[in-house]
mmCIF file of C-alpha atoms in Angstrom:
data_model
loop_
_atom_site.group_PDB
_atom_site.id
_atom_site.type_symbol
_atom_site.label_atom_id
_atom_site.label_comp_id
_atom_site.label_asym_id
_atom_site.label_seq_id
_atom_site.Cartn_x
_atom_site.Cartn_y
_atom_site.Cartn_z
ATOM 1 C CA MET A 1 48.849 -42.373 -11.543
ATOM 2 C CA THR A 2 49.319 -43.346 -7.491
ATOM 3 C CA GLU A 3 49.031 -41.857 -4.517
ATOM 4 C CA ARG A 4 50.037 -43.277 -1.046
ATOM 5 C CA LEU A 5 47.259 -43.209 1.542
ATOM 6 C CA PRO A 6 46.807 -43.885 5.149
ATOM 7 C CA LEU A 7 44.336 -46.621 5.380
ATOM 8 C CA PHE A 8 41.405 -46.956 7.777
ATOM 9 C CA PRO A 9 40.160 -50.670 7.522
ATOM 10 C CA LEU A 10 36.902 -51.491 8.494
ATOM 11 C CA GLY A 11 34.287 -54.444 8.963
ATOM 12 C CA SER A 12 32.079 -52.344 6.645
ATOM 13 C CA VAL A 13 32.180 -50.941 2.958
ATOM 14 C CA LEU A 14 31.755 -47.271 2.433
ATOM 15 C CA TYR A 15 30.767 -45.698 -0.987
ATOM 16 C CA PRO A 16 31.534 -42.546 -2.999
ATOM 17 C CA GLY A 17 28.900 -39.870 -1.584
ATOM 18 C CA LEU A 18 28.184 -41.621 1.895
ATOM 19 C CA VAL A 19 28.914 -40.080 5.223
ATOM 20 C CA LEU A 20 30.940 -42.373 7.484
ATOM 21 C CA PRO A 21 31.245 -41.611 11.472
ATOM 22 C CA LEU A 22 34.136 -42.942 13.131
ATOM 23 C CA HIS A 23 34.441 -43.212 17.257
ATOM 24 C CA VAL A 24 38.146 -43.577 16.867
ATOM 25 C CA PHE A 25 39.961 -44.659 19.978
ATOM 26 C CA GLU A 26 42.824 -47.374 19.192
ATOM 27 C CA GLU A 27 46.343 -45.292 19.666
ATOM 28 C CA ARG A 28 47.019 -46.268 15.923
ATOM 29 C CA TYR A 29 44.000 -44.521 14.280
ATOM 30 C CA ARG A 30 44.774 -41.554 16.685
ATOM 31 C CA ARG A 31 47.671 -40.979 15.104
ATOM 32 C CA LEU A 32 46.582 -41.159 11.724
ATOM 33 C CA VAL A 33 44.007 -38.737 12.600
ATOM 34 C CA ALA A 34 46.267 -36.367 14.287
ATOM 35 C CA ASP A 35 48.713 -36.851 11.383
ATOM 36 C CA LEU A 36 45.331 -35.685 9.300
ATOM 37 C CA GLU A 37 44.903 -32.577 11.648
ATOM 38 C CA ALA A 38 48.160 -31.554 11.854
ATOM 39 C CA GLN A 39 48.310 -30.924 7.569
ATOM 40 C CA PRO A 40 48.036 -27.231 6.591
ATOM 41 C CA GLU A 41 44.180 -26.289 5.971
ATOM 42 C CA GLU A 42 44.634 -26.086 2.446
ATOM 43 C CA GLN A 43 45.397 -29.528 2.438
ATOM 44 C CA PRO A 44 42.467 -31.977 2.083
ATOM 45 C CA ARG A 45 42.329 -34.307 4.643
ATOM 46 C CA ARG A 46 42.316 -37.888 2.997
ATOM 47 C CA PHE A 47 42.562 -41.437 4.050
ATOM 48 C CA GLY A 48 41.464 -44.876 2.566
ATOM 49 C CA VAL A 49 38.732 -47.200 3.771
ATOM 50 C CA VAL A 50 39.673 -50.721 2.844
ATOM 51 C CA ALA A 51 36.955 -53.548 3.998
ATOM 52 C CA ILE A 52 38.671 -56.207 5.820
ATOM 53 C CA ARG A 53 38.283 -59.551 4.713
ATOM 54 C CA ASP A 54 40.878 -61.616 6.918
ATOM 55 C CA GLY A 55 40.889 -59.874 10.406
ATOM 56 C CA ARG A 56 39.048 -57.814 12.682
ATOM 57 C CA GLU A 57 38.761 -53.515 13.252
ATOM 58 C CA VAL A 58 40.427 -53.755 16.710
ATOM 59 C CA ALA A 59 43.606 -55.505 17.369
ATOM 60 C CA PRO A 60 44.146 -57.798 20.132
ATOM 61 C CA THR A 61 45.834 -56.637 23.301
ATOM 62 C CA ARG A 62 49.270 -57.173 23.294
ATOM 63 C CA GLU A 63 50.693 -59.117 26.360
ATOM 64 C CA SER A 64 53.319 -56.420 26.868
ATOM 65 C CA GLY A 65 50.888 -53.187 26.996
ATOM 66 C CA ALA A 66 52.248 -51.835 24.230
ATOM 67 C CA PRO A 67 49.944 -49.922 21.135
ATOM 68 C CA ALA A 68 49.092 -52.335 18.446
ATOM 69 C CA ALA A 69 51.293 -52.125 15.390
ATOM 70 C CA ALA A 70 50.133 -51.330 12.380
ATOM 71 C CA ALA A 71 49.348 -54.457 10.876
ATOM 72 C CA ASP A 72 47.725 -56.203 14.286
ATOM 73 C CA GLY A 73 44.663 -57.988 14.040
ATOM 74 C CA PHE A 74 45.006 -58.522 10.284
ATOM 75 C CA GLY A 75 46.217 -61.990 8.185
ATOM 76 C CA PRO A 76 49.818 -62.182 7.354
ATOM 77 C CA ASP A 77 49.523 -61.065 4.122
ATOM 78 C CA LEU A 78 48.144 -57.904 3.992
ATOM 79 C CA LEU A 79 47.259 -57.523 0.536
ATOM 80 C CA GLN A 80 44.925 -60.585 1.048
ATOM 81 C CA ALA A 81 43.706 -59.387 4.763
ATOM 82 C CA LEU A 82 42.339 -56.714 3.132
ATOM 83 C CA HIS A 83 39.723 -56.421 0.202
ATOM 84 C CA THR A 84 41.654 -54.130 -2.797
ATOM 85 C CA VAL A 85 39.144 -51.819 -3.709
ATOM 86 C CA GLY A 86 38.248 -49.084 -1.196
ATOM 87 C CA CYS A 87 36.654 -45.979 -0.671
ATOM 88 C CA VAL A 88 38.668 -42.050 -0.429
ATOM 89 C CA ALA A 89 37.059 -40.552 2.521
ATOM 90 C CA GLU A 90 37.699 -37.320 3.229
ATOM 91 C CA VAL A 91 37.435 -35.135 6.788
ATOM 92 C CA ALA A 92 34.338 -33.144 7.486
ATOM 93 C CA SER A 93 34.915 -32.654 10.915
ATOM 94 C CA ALA A 94 37.278 -34.226 13.650
ATOM 95 C CA GLN A 95 36.573 -33.160 17.504
ATOM 96 C CA ALA A 96 39.095 -34.268 19.789
ATOM 97 C CA HIS A 97 38.766 -35.809 23.662
ATOM 98 C CA PRO A 98 40.802 -34.742 26.301
ATOM 99 C CA ASP A 99 42.168 -38.529 26.574
ATOM 100 C CA GLY A 100 43.032 -38.699 22.896
ATOM 101 C CA ARG A 101 39.706 -39.992 21.421
ATOM 102 C CA TYR A 102 38.133 -38.510 17.736
ATOM 103 C CA GLU A 103 34.639 -38.226 16.779
ATOM 104 C CA LEU A 104 35.331 -38.155 13.070
ATOM 105 C CA ILE A 105 32.855 -37.371 10.429
ATOM 106 C CA ALA A 106 34.094 -38.250 6.747
ATOM 107 C CA THR A 107 32.515 -38.490 3.401
ATOM 108 C CA GLY A 108 33.148 -41.254 0.524
ATOM 109 C CA THR A 109 34.455 -39.418 -2.408
ATOM 110 C CA THR A 110 36.262 -41.617 -4.921
ATOM 111 C CA ARG A 111 37.262 -45.236 -5.009
ATOM 112 C CA PHE A 112 40.899 -46.950 -5.406
ATOM 113 C CA ARG A 113 42.524 -49.628 -5.885
ATOM 114 C CA LEU A 114 44.846 -50.926 -3.401
ATOM 115 C CA LEU A 115 48.235 -51.654 -5.353
ATOM 116 C CA SER A 116 50.643 -52.447 -1.833
ATOM 117 C CA VAL A 117 50.637 -52.239 1.624
ATOM 118 C CA ASP A 118 53.455 -50.124 4.029
ATOM 119 C CA ALA A 119 53.089 -51.505 7.389
ATOM 120 C CA SER A 120 56.481 -49.749 9.154
ATOM 121 C CA GLY A 121 54.897 -47.017 10.679
ATOM 122 C CA PRO A 122 52.306 -46.771 13.497
ATOM 123 C CA TYR A 123 49.465 -46.995 10.848
ATOM 124 C CA LEU A 124 48.987 -49.001 7.600
ATOM 125 C CA VAL A 125 49.598 -47.051 4.405
ATOM 126 C CA GLY A 126 48.506 -47.903 1.384
ATOM 127 C CA GLU A 127 50.330 -47.673 -2.198
ATOM 128 C CA THR A 128 46.594 -46.753 -4.487
ATOM 129 C CA GLU A 129 45.433 -45.924 -8.193
ATOM 130 C CA PRO A 130 41.954 -44.345 -8.781
ATOM 131 C CA LEU A 131 39.240 -46.007 -10.407
ATOM 132 C CA PRO A 132 37.203 -44.755 -13.316
ATOM 133 C CA GLU A 133 33.538 -44.006 -12.753
ATOM 134 C CA GLN A 134 31.333 -44.957 -15.951
ATOM 135 C CA ALA A 135 27.935 -44.696 -16.359
ATOM 136 C CA GLY A 136 28.032 -48.129 -18.829
ATOM 137 C CA ALA A 137 25.567 -49.475 -21.216
ATOM 138 C CA GLU A 138 21.876 -49.042 -20.629
ATOM 139 C CA ALA A 139 22.600 -47.342 -17.041
ATOM 140 C CA GLY A 140 19.113 -45.401 -17.535
ATOM 141 C CA ALA A 141 16.824 -48.197 -18.302
ATOM 142 C CA LEU A 142 18.790 -49.951 -15.254
ATOM 143 C CA ALA A 143 18.343 -47.415 -13.159
ATOM 144 C CA ALA A 144 14.178 -47.255 -13.709
ATOM 145 C CA GLY A 145 14.260 -51.009 -12.952
ATOM 146 C CA VAL A 146 16.320 -50.985 -10.019
ATOM 147 C CA THR A 147 14.188 -47.734 -8.554
ATOM 148 C CA GLN A 148 10.900 -49.755 -8.522
ATOM 149 C CA ALA A 149 12.796 -53.148 -7.235
ATOM 150 C CA PHE A 150 14.167 -50.915 -4.452
ATOM 151 C CA ARG A 151 10.879 -49.389 -3.419
ATOM 152 C CA LEU A 152 9.453 -52.995 -2.592
ATOM 153 C CA TYR A 153 12.356 -53.800 -1.029
ATOM 154 C CA GLN A 154 12.046 -50.798 1.630
ATOM 155 C CA LYS A 155 8.303 -52.107 1.973
ATOM 156 C CA ARG A 156 9.194 -55.677 2.740
ATOM 157 C CA LEU A 157 12.046 -54.628 4.915
ATOM 158 C CA ALA A 158 10.059 -52.077 7.176
ATOM 159 C CA GLY A 159 7.333 -55.214 7.115
ATOM 160 C CA ALA A 160 10.251 -57.270 8.472
ATOM 161 C CA ARG A 161 11.534 -54.397 10.975
ATOM 162 C CA GLU A 162 7.415 -53.919 11.866
ATOM 163 C CA SER A 163 7.829 -50.298 11.422
ATOM 164 C CA THR A 164 6.673 -47.791 8.536
ATOM 165 C CA ILE A 165 8.144 -45.704 5.587
ATOM 166 C CA ALA A 166 7.043 -42.336 6.958
ATOM 167 C CA ALA A 167 7.340 -41.056 3.423
ATOM 168 C CA GLU A 168 8.448 -42.381 -0.052
ATOM 169 C CA GLN A 169 12.193 -41.035 -0.377
ATOM 170 C CA GLU A 170 13.084 -39.205 -3.538
ATOM 171 C CA LEU A 171 16.197 -41.329 -5.268
ATOM 172 C CA PRO A 172 18.344 -39.448 -7.569
ATOM 173 C CA ASP A 173 18.139 -39.713 -11.095
ATOM 174 C CA ASP A 174 21.873 -39.797 -12.059
ATOM 175 C CA PRO A 175 22.408 -43.954 -12.441
ATOM 176 C CA LEU A 176 25.458 -43.697 -10.364
ATOM 177 C CA VAL A 177 24.541 -42.079 -7.488
ATOM 178 C CA LEU A 178 21.757 -44.396 -7.245
ATOM 179 C CA SER A 179 23.949 -46.879 -7.676
ATOM 180 C CA TYR A 180 25.698 -45.753 -4.395
ATOM 181 C CA LEU A 181 22.578 -45.089 -2.522
ATOM 182 C CA VAL A 182 21.274 -48.298 -3.358
ATOM 183 C CA ALA A 183 24.331 -50.305 -2.608
ATOM 184 C CA ALA A 184 24.819 -48.476 1.141
ATOM 185 C CA ALA A 185 20.907 -48.476 2.267
ATOM 186 C CA SER A 186 20.642 -52.197 1.042
ATOM 187 C CA VAL A 187 20.982 -54.662 4.323
ATOM 188 C CA LEU A 188 23.570 -57.160 2.507
ATOM 189 C CA GLU A 189 26.723 -59.130 3.905
ATOM 190 C CA THR A 190 29.760 -57.171 3.612
ATOM 191 C CA GLY A 191 30.997 -59.672 0.616
ATOM 192 C CA ALA A 192 27.989 -58.611 -1.374
ATOM 193 C CA LYS A 193 28.369 -55.127 -0.570
ATOM 194 C CA GLN A 194 32.562 -54.962 -1.637
ATOM 195 C CA ARG A 195 31.272 -56.961 -4.812
ATOM 196 C CA LEU A 196 28.691 -53.900 -5.994
ATOM 197 C CA LEU A 197 31.590 -51.291 -4.826
ATOM 198 C CA ALA A 198 34.538 -53.115 -7.138
ATOM 199 C CA ALA A 199 31.964 -53.332 -10.026
ATOM 200 C CA ALA A 200 33.240 -52.022 -12.975
ATOM 201 C CA ASP A 201 30.930 -49.235 -13.704
ATOM 202 C CA ALA A 202 26.998 -48.046 -12.655
ATOM 203 C CA ALA A 203 25.567 -50.915 -15.088
ATOM 204 C CA GLU A 204 27.233 -53.739 -13.657
ATOM 205 C CA ARG A 205 26.218 -52.455 -10.394
ATOM 206 C CA LEU A 206 22.730 -51.826 -10.984
ATOM 207 C CA THR A 207 22.469 -55.270 -12.929
ATOM 208 C CA ALA A 208 23.836 -57.008 -9.408
ATOM 209 C CA GLU A 209 21.501 -54.780 -7.596
ATOM 210 C CA LEU A 210 17.973 -55.393 -9.215
ATOM 211 C CA GLU A 211 19.190 -59.221 -8.614
ATOM 212 C CA LEU A 212 20.133 -58.804 -5.197
ATOM 213 C CA LEU A 213 16.802 -57.151 -4.409
ATOM 214 C CA ARG A 214 14.747 -59.137 -6.352
ATOM 215 C CA SER A 215 16.081 -62.028 -4.001
ATOM 216 C CA GLU A 216 15.775 -60.500 -0.936
ATOM 217 C CA THR A 217 12.356 -58.991 -1.446
ATOM 218 C CA ALA A 218 10.934 -62.585 -2.208
ATOM 219 C CA VAL A 219 12.894 -63.910 0.752
ATOM 220 C CA LEU A 220 11.365 -60.686 2.797
ATOM 221 C CA ALA A 221 7.809 -61.538 1.344
ATOM 222 C CA LYS A 222 7.909 -65.367 3.147
ATOM 223 C CA LEU A 223 9.564 -64.549 6.348
ATOM 224 C CA PRO A 224 7.219 -62.550 9.144
ATOM 225 C CA SER A 225 10.595 -61.349 10.635
ATOM 226 C CA LEU A 226 14.330 -61.614 9.782
ATOM 227 C CA PRO A 227 17.089 -62.406 12.291
ATOM 228 C CA ALA A 228 18.096 -59.074 14.690
ATOM 229 C CA TRP A 229 21.614 -59.446 13.597
ATOM 230 C CA GLU A 230 20.593 -59.063 10.187
ATOM 231 C CA LEU A 231 18.257 -56.005 10.285
ATOM 232 C CA THR A 232 20.990 -54.342 13.082
ATOM 233 C CA ARG A 233 22.593 -51.028 11.415
ATOM 234 C CA THR A 234 25.364 -49.343 13.482
ATOM 235 C CA ALA A 235 25.413 -45.882 12.961
ATOM 236 C CA VAL A 236 28.898 -45.036 14.518
ATOM 237 C CA ASN A 237 31.722 -47.243 13.410
ATOM 238 C CA PRO A 238 33.757 -48.038 15.908
ATOM 239 C CA ASN A 239 37.530 -48.226 15.174
#
């Protein structure tokens, strides 16, 4: 079964279970949020987050001064411009400003595959199909290895940032939940994060994470510090 979802393309990847703060200021995304807010209270306010492959989050300013069209800022082929595995986000809170901007808090819920994109309206709308969530073979054993590798990675990363870990965080036992938490908390480029989101099951994701964590930890052990751009984490996504 497919579902039409309003799309919010970002330069980052959202995972199920993770919180997404958004500062919404472009007219097309204000319209998106306003339409979600106008829905009946009992209806979930859902939209699809997809990472941008070819384009940018904020559309270039039009010479006429007119608001950006739905597809402005993206490549000519929208299915090529956007990664086709995304995550449904459900609005938890939306604070409207007098000038029309919104401060939005949403939570990732489920993954989807993007089948087509409609750019005829004020914002992009995608035809999507849900993706199943499965643990996969040996997920439990892989989770134990990833937990150990992630803790070492965190210590090396704290050293590169010249900071300390106040207390050892408790990590989830569920291999699926762990796979998404580690993917979100690791400092990786967008392509690597997207590949983790698109993994067929938790076992495949954990296997990839184990390799990535070991590689990144080895690099961190040899460097006194990392370039500042690699360590920068943006708390709020501007649209």
